Short mmCIF file of C-alpha atoms in Angstrom, two decimals:
data_model
loop_
_atom_site.label_atom_id
_atom_site.label_comp_id
_atom_site.label_asym_id
_atom_site.label_seq_id
_atom_site.Cartn_x
_atom_site.Cartn_y
_atom_site.Cartn_z
CA MET L 1 0.00 0.00 0.00
CA ARG L 2 1.10 3.59 -0.59
CA TRP L 3 2.76 4.80 2.60
CA TRP L 4 0.89 8.13 2.33
CA GLY L 5 -2.50 6.94 1.10
CA TRP L 6 -4.50 4.06 -0.25
CA GLY L 7 -3.78 1.01 -2.31
CA ASP L 8 -1.50 0.14 -5.18
CA PRO L 9 1.23 2.78 -5.70
CA GLY L 10 0.82 2.31 -9.45
CA HIS L 11 -2.89 3.18 -9.43
CA PRO L 12 -3.42 6.21 -11.73
CA PRO L 13 -5.09 9.40 -10.51
CA GLY L 14 -8.84 8.98 -10.81
CA LEU L 15 -10.33 12.50 -10.69
CA PRO L 16 -11.30 13.61 -14.22
CA ALA L 17 -11.50 17.26 -15.22
CA HIS L 18 -15.31 17.43 -15.09
CA ALA L 19 -15.28 15.99 -11.54
CA LEU L 20 -12.73 18.55 -10.42
CA ALA L 21 -14.87 21.31 -11.92
CA PHE L 22 -17.90 20.04 -9.99
CA LEU L 23 -15.94 20.06 -6.72
CA ARG L 24 -14.53 23.52 -7.40
CA GLU L 25 -18.06 24.81 -7.83
CA THR L 26 -19.66 23.01 -4.88
CA VAL L 27 -17.05 22.93 -2.08
CA GLY L 28 -13.94 24.69 -3.38
CA VAL L 29 -10.46 23.34 -3.97
CA ALA L 30 -6.98 24.57 -3.12
CA PRO L 31 -5.43 27.03 -5.60
CA ARG L 32 -2.48 24.67 -5.99
CA SER L 33 -2.06 20.94 -5.51
CA CYS L 34 -0.87 19.61 -2.14
CA PRO L 35 1.14 16.42 -2.81
CA PRO L 36 2.62 14.35 0.04
CA VAL L 37 6.19 14.94 1.15
CA ALA L 38 8.91 12.53 0.08
CA LEU L 39 9.27 9.41 2.22
CA ALA L 40 12.77 10.45 3.29
CA HIS L 41 11.35 13.66 4.75
CA VAL L 42 8.88 11.96 7.08
CA GLN L 43 9.82 12.80 10.67
CA LEU L 44 9.84 9.92 13.15
CA PRO L 45 10.87 9.72 16.79
CA SER L 46 14.06 7.74 17.37
CA PRO L 47 13.50 4.07 18.33
CA SER L 48 13.62 3.58 22.09
CA LEU L 49 13.60 -0.16 22.73
CA PRO L 50 15.29 -1.22 25.99
CA ALA L 51 18.88 -2.35 25.65
CA GLY L 52 19.14 -5.88 24.34
CA ALA L 53 15.47 -6.14 23.34
CA LEU L 54 16.18 -5.94 19.61
CA ALA L 55 18.75 -8.73 19.75
CA GLU L 56 16.39 -10.86 21.80
CA LEU L 57 13.59 -10.33 19.28
CA ARG L 58 15.86 -11.33 16.38
CA SER L 59 17.04 -14.41 18.21
CA LEU L 60 13.43 -15.39 18.81
CA LEU L 61 11.87 -14.58 15.41
CA GLY L 62 14.81 -14.53 12.98
CA GLU L 63 16.79 -11.65 11.48
CA GLU L 64 14.33 -10.98 8.63
CA ALA L 65 11.35 -11.03 10.94
CA VAL L 66 12.40 -7.94 12.91
CA ARG L 67 12.66 -4.68 10.96
CA GLU L 68 13.40 -1.14 12.05
CA THR L 69 14.06 0.68 8.78
CA HIS L 70 12.59 4.12 8.19
CA ALA L 71 10.25 2.79 5.48
CA GLU L 72 8.95 -0.07 7.66
CA ARG L 73 8.30 2.23 10.60
CA VAL L 74 6.49 4.78 8.42
CA GLY L 75 4.43 2.02 6.80
CA HIS L 76 3.21 0.91 10.25
CA ALA L 77 2.87 4.36 11.82
CA ALA L 78 -0.85 4.77 11.15
CA GLY L 79 -3.99 3.41 9.58
CA ARG L 80 -5.95 5.16 6.85
CA GLY L 81 -8.30 7.50 8.68
CA TYR L 82 -8.47 11.16 7.73
CA PRO L 83 -6.19 12.35 10.57
CA ASP L 84 -3.71 9.58 9.70
CA LEU L 85 -3.51 10.69 6.08
CA VAL L 86 -3.24 14.39 6.88
CA ARG L 87 -0.29 13.70 9.18
CA LEU L 88 1.38 11.18 6.87
CA ARG L 89 1.16 13.44 3.83
CA ALA L 90 2.67 16.28 5.85
CA GLY L 91 5.48 14.00 7.03
CA THR L 92 4.52 14.26 10.69
CA PRO L 93 2.77 11.06 11.84
CA LYS L 94 1.70 11.09 15.46
CA GLY L 95 4.13 8.27 16.33
CA ALA L 96 5.79 5.17 14.97
CA PRO L 97 6.63 1.70 16.25
CA ASP L 98 10.15 1.13 17.51
CA ALA L 99 10.27 -1.92 15.26
CA VAL L 100 8.01 -4.15 13.18
CA VAL L 101 7.87 -7.89 13.88
CA TYR L 102 6.67 -10.70 11.59
CA PRO L 103 6.08 -13.98 13.47
CA SER L 104 5.68 -16.95 11.16
CA ASP L 105 3.87 -19.49 13.36
CA ALA L 106 1.84 -19.87 16.54
CA ARG L 107 4.86 -21.01 18.56
CA ARG L 108 6.83 -17.87 17.76
CA LEU L 109 3.75 -15.74 18.39
CA ARG L 110 3.41 -17.23 21.87
CA ALA L 111 7.08 -16.62 22.60
CA LEU L 112 6.74 -13.03 21.36
CA LEU L 113 3.87 -12.37 23.76
CA GLU L 114 5.93 -13.71 26.65
CA LEU L 115 8.93 -11.58 25.72
CA CYS L 116 6.79 -8.44 25.44
CA GLY L 117 5.30 -9.14 28.85
CA ARG L 118 8.76 -9.51 30.42
CA ARG L 119 10.18 -6.47 28.65
CA SER L 120 7.07 -4.26 28.99
CA LEU L 121 6.71 -3.77 25.25
CA ALA L 122 3.34 -2.74 23.84
CA LEU L 123 2.22 -4.93 20.95
CA VAL L 124 -0.08 -3.56 18.24
CA PRO L 125 -1.60 -6.17 15.87
CA PHE L 126 -1.43 -4.99 12.24
CA GLY L 127 -3.34 -6.79 9.47
CA GLY L 128 -3.92 -4.81 6.29
CA GLY L 129 -3.44 -1.44 7.99
CA THR L 130 -6.83 -0.24 6.74
CA SER L 131 -8.32 1.01 10.03
CA VAL L 132 -9.98 4.42 9.72
CA VAL L 133 -10.53 4.87 13.49
CA GLY L 134 -6.96 4.69 14.85
CA GLY L 135 -7.11 0.95 15.49
CA VAL L 136 -3.47 0.33 14.51
CA ALA L 137 -1.96 3.50 15.97
CA PRO L 138 1.36 2.48 17.62
CA LEU L 139 0.58 3.74 21.11
CA ARG L 140 2.92 2.56 23.86
CA GLY L 141 0.93 3.66 26.87
CA ALA L 142 3.12 3.28 29.96
CA HIS L 143 5.39 0.68 28.36
CA ALA L 144 9.09 0.86 27.57
CA GLY L 145 8.60 0.42 23.82
CA VAL L 146 6.05 -0.40 21.15
CA LEU L 147 6.13 -3.03 18.40
CA SER L 148 3.89 -3.35 15.37
CA LEU L 149 2.90 -7.01 14.98
CA ASP L 150 2.47 -7.52 11.24
CA MET L 151 0.43 -10.68 10.61
CA ARG L 152 1.23 -11.19 6.94
CA ARG L 153 3.38 -14.31 7.45
CA LEU L 154 0.50 -16.06 9.20
CA ASP L 155 -1.44 -16.44 5.97
CA ALA L 156 -2.01 -20.15 5.29
CA LEU L 157 -5.18 -22.04 4.45
CA VAL L 158 -5.07 -24.59 7.28
CA GLU L 159 -8.00 -26.76 6.19
CA LEU L 160 -10.91 -26.74 3.77
CA ASP L 161 -13.74 -28.97 5.00
CA ARG L 162 -15.93 -29.05 1.90
CA GLU L 163 -18.49 -31.37 3.47
CA SER L 164 -19.11 -28.97 6.34
CA ARG L 165 -18.37 -25.86 4.25
CA ILE L 166 -15.78 -24.58 6.71
CA ALA L 167 -12.47 -22.99 5.76
CA THR L 168 -9.87 -22.71 8.52
CA VAL L 169 -7.30 -20.00 7.84
CA GLN L 170 -4.51 -18.16 9.57
CA ALA L 171 -5.68 -14.67 10.39
CA GLY L 172 -3.03 -12.82 8.41
CA MET L 173 -4.46 -14.03 5.10
CA ARG L 174 -5.87 -11.24 2.95
CA ALA L 175 -9.46 -11.43 1.74
CA PRO L 176 -8.59 -11.61 -2.00
CA ALA L 177 -6.18 -14.50 -1.37
CA LEU L 178 -8.90 -16.53 0.33
CA GLU L 179 -11.40 -15.75 -2.43
CA ARG L 180 -8.91 -17.00 -5.04
CA LEU L 181 -8.39 -20.26 -3.15
CA LEU L 182 -12.10 -20.77 -2.57
CA GLY L 183 -12.99 -19.78 -6.12
CA ALA L 184 -10.84 -22.61 -7.45
CA GLN L 185 -13.12 -24.94 -5.46
CA GLY L 186 -16.38 -23.29 -6.54
CA LEU L 187 -16.82 -21.60 -3.14
CA THR L 188 -16.88 -18.08 -1.72
CA LEU L 189 -16.72 -16.35 1.65
CA GLY L 190 -18.85 -13.51 0.28
CA HIS L 191 -17.17 -10.78 2.34
CA PHE L 192 -16.34 -7.67 0.31
CA PRO L 193 -15.76 -4.55 2.41
CA GLN L 194 -14.56 -1.41 0.65
CA SER L 195 -11.11 -2.25 2.04
CA TYR L 196 -11.29 -5.68 0.36
CA GLU L 197 -8.11 -5.29 -1.71
CA HIS L 198 -5.92 -5.07 1.40
CA VAL L 199 -7.88 -6.17 4.46
CA SER L 200 -6.77 -9.19 6.50
CA LEU L 201 -9.29 -11.74 7.73
CA GLY L 202 -8.09 -11.32 11.30
CA GLY L 203 -8.71 -7.61 11.00
CA CYS L 204 -12.26 -8.30 9.81
CA ALA L 205 -12.85 -10.46 12.89
CA ALA L 206 -11.27 -8.01 15.32
CA THR L 207 -13.46 -5.16 14.06
CA ARG L 208 -16.75 -6.98 13.35
CA SER L 209 -16.53 -5.98 9.72
CA ALA L 210 -19.52 -5.67 7.39
CA GLY L 211 -18.96 -6.16 3.68
CA GLN L 212 -20.90 -4.60 0.84
CA ALA L 213 -22.80 -7.86 0.30
CA SER L 214 -23.40 -8.57 3.99
CA THR L 215 -27.15 -8.20 3.63
CA GLY L 216 -26.98 -11.43 1.64
CA TYR L 217 -23.96 -13.27 3.06
CA GLY L 218 -23.94 -11.95 6.63
CA ARG L 219 -21.66 -9.67 8.61
CA PHE L 220 -18.22 -11.07 9.35
CA GLU L 221 -19.07 -12.19 12.88
CA GLN L 222 -21.83 -14.35 11.36
CA LEU L 223 -19.22 -16.06 9.18
CA VAL L 224 -16.89 -16.95 12.09
CA LEU L 225 -17.61 -20.38 13.57
CA GLY L 226 -14.46 -20.79 15.65
CA LEU L 227 -11.18 -19.06 16.37
CA ARG L 228 -7.90 -19.09 18.25
CA LEU L 229 -6.79 -16.04 20.19
CA ALA L 230 -3.30 -15.82 21.65
CA ALA L 231 -3.56 -13.70 24.80
CA PRO L 232 -0.66 -12.89 27.13
CA ALA L 233 -2.32 -15.02 29.82
CA GLY L 234 -2.89 -18.03 27.56
CA GLU L 235 -4.55 -19.43 24.47
CA LEU L 236 -8.29 -19.14 23.87
CA GLU L 237 -9.33 -22.00 21.54
CA LEU L 238 -12.96 -21.95 20.47
CA PRO L 239 -14.00 -24.87 18.22
CA ALA L 240 -16.09 -24.53 15.08
CA LEU L 241 -19.37 -26.05 16.22
CA PRO L 242 -22.69 -25.49 14.43
CA ALA L 243 -24.31 -24.40 17.72
CA SER L 244 -23.66 -24.67 21.45
CA ALA L 245 -25.40 -23.95 24.75
CA ALA L 246 -22.17 -24.23 26.75
CA GLY L 247 -22.48 -20.91 28.51
CA PRO L 248 -22.00 -17.40 27.09
CA GLN L 249 -20.29 -17.50 23.69
CA LEU L 250 -16.70 -16.44 24.25
CA ARG L 251 -16.33 -16.18 20.49
CA GLU L 252 -18.51 -13.07 20.66
CA LEU L 253 -16.11 -11.48 23.15
CA ALA L 254 -13.12 -12.09 20.89
CA LEU L 255 -14.92 -10.74 17.81
CA GLY L 256 -14.69 -6.96 17.92
CA SER L 257 -11.96 -7.02 20.59
CA GLU L 258 -9.68 -4.92 18.34
CA GLY L 259 -6.47 -6.58 19.51
CA MET L 260 -6.77 -5.35 23.08
CA LEU L 261 -7.27 -8.86 24.53
CA GLY L 262 -4.77 -10.72 22.40
CA VAL L 263 -4.05 -11.70 18.81
CA ILE L 264 -6.67 -13.53 16.76
CA HIS L 265 -4.41 -15.80 14.72
CA GLU L 266 -6.70 -18.51 13.34
CA LEU L 267 -10.30 -18.50 12.11
CA ALA L 268 -12.78 -21.16 11.09
CA LEU L 269 -15.09 -19.53 8.55
CA ARG L 270 -18.41 -20.48 7.01
CA VAL L 271 -18.15 -20.64 3.20
CA ARG L 272 -20.79 -21.12 0.53
CA PRO L 273 -21.07 -22.15 -3.10
CA ALA L 274 -19.89 -19.30 -5.34
CA PRO L 275 -22.74 -17.64 -7.24
CA THR L 276 -23.08 -18.70 -10.86
CA TYR L 277 -25.21 -15.69 -11.76
CA ARG L 278 -25.18 -12.05 -10.69
CA ARG L 279 -27.56 -9.27 -11.56
CA TYR L 280 -26.90 -5.74 -10.32
CA GLU L 281 -29.29 -2.99 -11.31
CA GLY L 282 -30.51 0.48 -10.44
CA VAL L 283 -33.82 1.71 -9.06
CA PHE L 284 -34.80 5.37 -8.65
CA PHE L 285 -37.02 6.77 -5.92
CA THR L 286 -38.46 10.25 -5.75
CA ASP L 287 -36.87 10.88 -2.35
CA PHE L 288 -34.83 9.23 0.40
CA ALA L 289 -37.80 8.62 2.70
CA SER L 290 -39.73 6.60 0.12
CA GLY L 291 -36.56 4.68 -0.75
CA THR L 292 -35.93 3.71 2.87
CA GLN L 293 -39.52 2.52 3.22
CA ALA L 294 -39.04 0.28 0.19
CA LEU L 295 -35.82 -1.12 1.68
CA ARG L 296 -37.61 -1.76 4.97
CA ALA L 297 -40.26 -3.73 3.14
CA LEU L 298 -37.60 -5.74 1.30
CA ALA L 299 -35.84 -6.59 4.57
CA GLN L 300 -38.99 -7.46 6.49
CA GLU L 301 -40.41 -9.56 3.66
CA ARG L 302 -37.00 -11.28 3.43
CA LEU L 303 -36.57 -10.22 -0.18
CA ALA L 304 -33.51 -7.98 0.25
CA PRO L 305 -30.78 -8.91 -2.24
CA ALA L 306 -27.12 -9.47 -1.32
CA VAL L 307 -26.32 -5.81 -2.00
CA THR L 308 -29.08 -3.40 -0.92
CA ARG L 309 -27.89 0.18 -1.11
CA LEU L 310 -29.73 3.52 -1.32
CA SER L 311 -28.08 6.93 -1.89
CA ASP L 312 -29.80 10.11 -0.77
CA GLU L 313 -30.43 13.02 -3.13
CA GLN L 314 -27.05 14.68 -2.54
CA GLU L 315 -25.04 11.49 -3.01
CA THR L 316 -27.03 10.58 -6.12
CA ARG L 317 -26.41 14.03 -7.56
CA MET L 318 -22.70 13.88 -6.88
CA SER L 319 -22.33 10.32 -8.17
CA LEU L 320 -23.95 11.23 -11.47
CA ALA L 321 -21.93 14.45 -11.75
CA LEU L 322 -18.60 12.75 -11.06
CA ALA L 323 -19.33 9.84 -13.37
CA GLY L 324 -20.20 11.91 -16.45
CA GLY L 325 -20.73 9.84 -19.60
CA GLY L 326 -23.95 8.70 -21.23
CA GLY L 327 -26.89 6.54 -20.29
CA LEU L 328 -28.64 7.62 -17.09
CA LYS L 329 -25.67 9.85 -16.36
CA GLY L 330 -26.11 11.91 -19.53
CA ARG L 331 -28.66 14.47 -20.65
CA LEU L 332 -31.02 11.94 -22.18
CA GLY L 333 -30.96 9.84 -19.03
CA ARG L 334 -31.66 12.83 -16.81
CA ALA L 335 -34.47 13.92 -19.11
CA TYR L 336 -35.97 10.42 -18.90
CA LEU L 337 -35.92 10.53 -15.10
CA GLY L 338 -37.16 14.10 -14.94
CA ALA L 339 -40.12 13.37 -17.18
CA ARG L 340 -41.22 10.66 -14.76
CA GLY L 341 -40.77 12.74 -11.62
CA TYR L 342 -37.47 11.23 -10.50
CA GLY L 343 -35.11 13.94 -11.74
CA GLY L 344 -33.90 15.01 -8.29
CA GLY L 345 -34.41 11.64 -6.68
CA CYS L 346 -32.36 8.86 -5.13
CA LEU L 347 -30.59 5.93 -6.73
CA ALA L 348 -30.67 2.48 -5.17
CA ILE L 349 -28.41 -0.40 -6.18
CA LEU L 350 -29.83 -3.89 -5.85
CA GLY L 351 -27.40 -6.76 -6.38
CA PHE L 352 -28.75 -10.30 -6.67
CA GLU L 353 -26.40 -13.31 -6.55
CA GLY L 354 -26.89 -17.08 -6.73
CA ALA L 355 -28.16 -19.62 -9.23
CA ALA L 356 -29.84 -18.05 -12.27
CA VAL L 357 -33.31 -19.53 -11.68
CA ASP L 358 -33.27 -18.60 -8.00
CA VAL L 359 -31.99 -15.08 -8.70
CA GLU L 360 -34.63 -14.32 -11.29
CA GLY L 361 -37.40 -15.56 -9.01
CA ARG L 362 -36.23 -13.48 -6.05
CA ARG L 363 -35.60 -10.49 -8.31
CA ALA L 364 -39.11 -10.58 -9.75
CA ARG L 365 -40.66 -10.60 -6.27
CA ALA L 366 -38.34 -7.88 -5.01
CA LEU L 367 -38.94 -5.55 -7.96
CA ALA L 368 -42.70 -5.99 -7.66
CA LEU L 369 -42.46 -4.84 -4.05
CA VAL L 370 -40.12 -1.96 -5.01
CA ARG L 371 -42.55 -0.75 -7.69
CA ALA L 372 -45.37 -0.86 -5.14
CA HIS L 373 -43.33 1.60 -3.06
CA GLY L 374 -42.81 3.99 -5.96
CA GLY L 375 -39.49 2.66 -7.25
CA LEU L 376 -38.57 3.01 -10.93
CA PRO L 377 -36.26 0.20 -12.16
CA VAL L 378 -33.75 1.63 -14.67
CA GLY L 379 -31.85 -1.45 -15.77
CA ARG L 380 -28.45 -2.95 -15.25
CA SER L 381 -26.20 -0.06 -16.27
CA PRO L 382 -26.11 1.75 -12.87
CA GLY L 383 -25.69 -1.52 -10.97
CA GLU L 384 -22.88 -2.82 -13.14
CA ALA L 385 -21.13 0.59 -13.04
CA TRP L 386 -21.28 0.57 -9.23
CA ARG L 387 -20.00 -3.01 -9.08
CA ALA L 388 -17.07 -2.20 -11.36
CA GLN L 389 -16.09 0.79 -9.20
CA ARG L 390 -16.94 -0.60 -5.77
CA PHE L 391 -13.40 -0.41 -4.37
CA VAL L 392 -12.34 2.89 -5.99
CA ALA L 393 -13.53 5.48 -3.43
CA PRO L 394 -10.41 5.33 -1.19
CA TYR L 395 -8.23 6.14 -4.22
CA LEU L 396 -10.42 9.16 -4.97
CA ARG L 397 -9.92 10.33 -1.40
CA ASP L 398 -6.17 10.56 -2.08
CA ASP L 399 -6.86 12.72 -5.13
CA LEU L 400 -9.23 14.95 -3.16
CA LEU L 401 -6.66 15.49 -0.41
CA THR L 402 -4.12 16.50 -3.06
CA HIS L 403 -6.60 19.21 -4.13
CA GLY L 404 -7.10 20.46 -0.56
CA VAL L 405 -10.51 18.87 0.01
CA LEU L 406 -11.51 17.40 3.37
CA VAL L 407 -13.24 14.09 2.66
CA GLU L 408 -14.37 11.83 5.47
CA THR L 409 -16.92 9.11 6.18
CA LEU L 410 -18.72 7.90 9.27
CA GLU L 411 -21.35 5.27 9.79
CA THR L 412 -24.04 4.31 12.24
CA ALA L 413 -27.22 2.20 12.45
CA THR L 414 -30.55 2.35 14.21
CA ARG L 415 -34.04 0.84 14.18
CA TRP L 416 -36.39 1.71 11.31
CA SER L 417 -38.62 3.84 13.54
CA ARG L 418 -35.74 6.24 14.24
CA LEU L 419 -33.89 6.08 10.91
CA GLY L 420 -35.37 9.30 9.51
CA GLU L 421 -34.62 11.20 12.70
CA LEU L 422 -31.05 9.93 12.86
CA TYR L 423 -30.43 10.72 9.18
CA ARG L 424 -31.76 14.25 9.58
CA GLU L 425 -30.00 15.12 12.84
CA VAL L 426 -26.57 13.69 12.01
CA GLY L 427 -26.61 15.39 8.61
CA ARG L 428 -27.62 18.64 10.28
CA ALA L 429 -24.83 18.30 12.88
CA ILE L 430 -22.16 17.70 10.22
CA ALA L 431 -23.35 20.61 8.08
CA GLY L 432 -23.57 22.91 11.09
CA ALA L 433 -20.07 22.06 12.29
CA LEU L 434 -18.63 22.72 8.83
CA GLU L 435 -20.45 26.06 8.70
CA LYS L 436 -18.99 27.04 12.08
CA GLN L 437 -15.53 26.27 10.72
CA GLY L 438 -16.16 28.66 7.85
CA THR L 439 -16.05 25.81 5.35
CA PRO L 440 -19.59 24.93 4.25
CA GLY L 441 -19.54 21.60 2.50
CA LEU L 442 -21.42 18.79 0.86
CA VAL L 443 -23.00 16.20 3.19
CA MET L 444 -24.19 12.93 1.66
CA CYS L 445 -25.52 9.64 2.96
CA HIS L 446 -26.50 6.16 1.86
CA VAL L 447 -28.08 3.12 3.43
CA SER L 448 -25.52 0.35 3.04
CA HIS L 449 -26.99 -2.59 5.00
CA VAL L 450 -30.56 -3.51 5.90
CA TYR L 451 -32.00 -5.73 8.62
CA GLU L 452 -35.55 -6.65 9.61
CA THR L 453 -35.35 -4.25 12.56
CA GLY L 454 -33.33 -1.39 11.09
CA ALA L 455 -30.56 -0.22 8.79
CA SER L 456 -27.18 1.44 8.65
CA LEU L 457 -26.46 5.00 7.52
CA TYR L 458 -23.12 5.81 5.90
CA PHE L 459 -22.32 9.52 5.72
CA THR L 460 -19.71 11.13 3.48
CA PHE L 461 -18.86 14.82 3.74
CA LEU L 462 -16.59 17.08 1.72
CA ALA L 463 -15.41 20.62 2.34
CA ARG L 464 -12.50 22.88 1.55
CA GLN L 465 -9.71 22.16 4.05
CA ARG L 466 -8.81 24.88 6.53
CA GLU L 467 -5.16 25.20 5.63
CA GLY L 468 -3.03 24.83 8.74
CA HIS L 469 -6.05 23.77 10.81
CA GLU L 470 -7.04 20.54 9.04
CA LEU L 471 -7.17 18.38 12.17
CA GLU L 472 -9.07 20.92 14.27
CA GLN L 473 -11.61 21.23 11.46
CA TRP L 474 -12.04 17.45 11.31
CA GLN L 475 -12.25 17.07 15.09
CA ALA L 476 -15.04 19.65 15.37
CA VAL L 477 -17.15 17.81 12.80
CA LYS L 478 -16.39 14.39 14.28
CA ARG L 479 -17.41 15.55 17.76
CA ALA L 480 -20.67 17.08 16.53
CA ALA L 481 -21.57 13.98 14.52
CA GLY L 482 -20.72 11.59 17.36
CA ASP L 483 -22.84 13.56 19.83
CA ALA L 484 -25.75 13.59 17.39
CA ILE L 485 -25.51 9.84 16.83
CA ALA L 486 -25.52 9.15 20.58
CA ALA L 487 -28.41 11.56 21.19
CA HIS L 488 -30.66 10.16 18.47
CA GLY L 489 -30.57 6.42 18.97
CA GLY L 490 -27.68 5.30 16.78
CA THR L 491 -24.69 3.07 17.41
CA ILE L 492 -21.41 4.93 17.42
CA THR L 493 -20.11 2.44 14.87
CA HIS L 494 -21.84 -0.07 12.61
CA HIS L 495 -18.69 -1.56 11.06
CA HIS L 496 -15.66 0.74 11.36
CA ALA L 497 -15.03 -0.34 14.99
CA VAL L 498 -14.08 1.85 17.97
CA GLY L 499 -10.28 2.22 17.83
CA CYS L 500 -9.29 5.59 19.27
CA ALA L 501 -11.76 7.72 17.34
CA HIS L 502 -14.96 6.42 18.95
CA THR L 503 -13.91 5.77 22.55
CA PRO L 504 -15.54 8.99 23.87
CA TRP L 505 -19.00 7.57 23.03
CA LEU L 506 -18.59 3.90 23.99
CA GLU L 507 -19.83 4.22 27.56
CA ARG L 508 -22.95 6.05 26.38
CA GLU L 509 -23.75 2.99 24.25
CA ILE L 510 -22.87 0.05 26.54
CA GLY L 511 -23.04 1.69 29.97
CA GLU L 512 -20.57 2.00 32.83
CA SER L 513 -21.05 -1.64 33.86
CA GLY L 514 -20.39 -2.77 30.31
CA VAL L 515 -17.12 -0.84 30.19
CA GLN L 516 -16.08 -2.27 33.55
CA ALA L 517 -16.84 -5.80 32.33
CA LEU L 518 -14.53 -5.23 29.34
CA ARG L 519 -11.82 -3.89 31.66
CA ALA L 520 -12.12 -6.98 33.84
CA LEU L 521 -11.82 -9.25 30.80
CA LYS L 522 -8.73 -7.39 29.64
CA ALA L 523 -7.16 -7.62 33.09
CA GLU L 524 -7.70 -11.38 33.05
CA LEU L 525 -6.33 -12.06 29.55
CA ASP L 526 -3.75 -9.26 29.38
CA PRO L 527 -2.65 -8.61 32.99
CA THR L 528 0.30 -6.37 32.05
CA GLY L 529 -1.72 -4.35 29.53
CA ILE L 530 0.63 -4.81 26.57
CA MET L 531 -2.04 -5.48 23.93
CA ASN L 532 -2.93 -2.52 21.70
CA PRO L 533 -3.01 0.20 24.39
CA GLY L 534 -5.45 3.06 24.02
CA LYS L 535 -7.96 1.24 21.81
CA LEU L 536 -11.62 0.39 22.42
CA LEU L 537 -11.67 1.16 26.16
CA PRO L 538 -12.19 4.79 27.22
CA ALA L 539 -9.17 6.35 28.96
#
């Protein structure tokens, strides 16, 4: 991954001239481009491992498995949240690990945990490095040093039980690698978050990830049947059973633990036959409220397709403006929609996957329900365009930052009865905070996942950066949005996890007793507090 941004360093810039013109008109751009500094100019604190610790690590893990070069430390200095990228591009990350370690098996991982406990070294698990909430920030807390624990060498397919449809993998495996292995066997995991190109499976488990097709395949925690977690106090081995009444499910405590209890290093995952037929298409609604009512009906009638996604008016407008081109994005397409009363409306993407006969049957029933709620099906072009570009947005964020545009996302979820209120109040809070900063912006939202009882809301906002005050500008908006979410019945995170960014609101969601229960669990499994300090638990 680019050390200063997202994805493949060879990926070309993706912001065409007409898109830049739209942004210049709507939110404003910097008068000159703002590229990242050169890697050599990134400022890092000097390593401060205790005397002899580096030699002991190399003796334990091997020479090549312990790295302290400038490039390695920069590459593990942060995740990919907005504050991370602002600091990285300026060459001033908030911190850096003293070294990066790459254990290659469970035995060496156990020995590493014991060494870190003896030496008082904080250990920060690092999968794909895609956290947008500070989940991989190399914080040392009160410890003598901090190591980034890169999981990429723990990346084997341990077992594929085709009869039971269970794949057991080491947690450092990346999602695309597993899909390639499963695809060769006619199977799929079905988990495709926006970070899919780089995300590790252990990271998905540690953050309770939700992929773009989770409405159909299930959130990541629903795909995990068993796991192994290496904690400083010992190994937690939870077998892959179809069901169990043997007390509270400890698996649920490990999922979402964000590396603060130990290292998830093996997973037993539910897999399914790969779809032989896919149909992605667009549906327009006159407004966001009618679209959400249609999605509610789909979910409650159990007709929601694998991908069920609805953009509000602002996001629909921006998507069409940035895309350009013909079809529904061109003048004739807009005239077609306008003539039918959908010109300023909302675009939904419905993605059906499975066997052809089954897909067409479910699709027919779903579209009949959608039409009954005022939806206008517009064919496959919008759906296939979205599917082709589904992992591109993080690359566009890099381009926007180069042009001096603040671009950030946040997500939440609530029950259907409060969805309209939450959408309205969070959008209002974001817009108001940007106005107070003197940088009025564009606030957009989409529903990304639906359930029988409610749905998620995924907000994106753009504004001209306050030069020299980029982080203060971001923090003001983040605080306003978080307070609005907590006040209006939403979860502080639907799938991005807590990390550092969301800790101020955790107690308001789970209560003081809930926080104390998590602290007690951490004290039991990580008595010296070396695992991922500063994450999940409020200070």
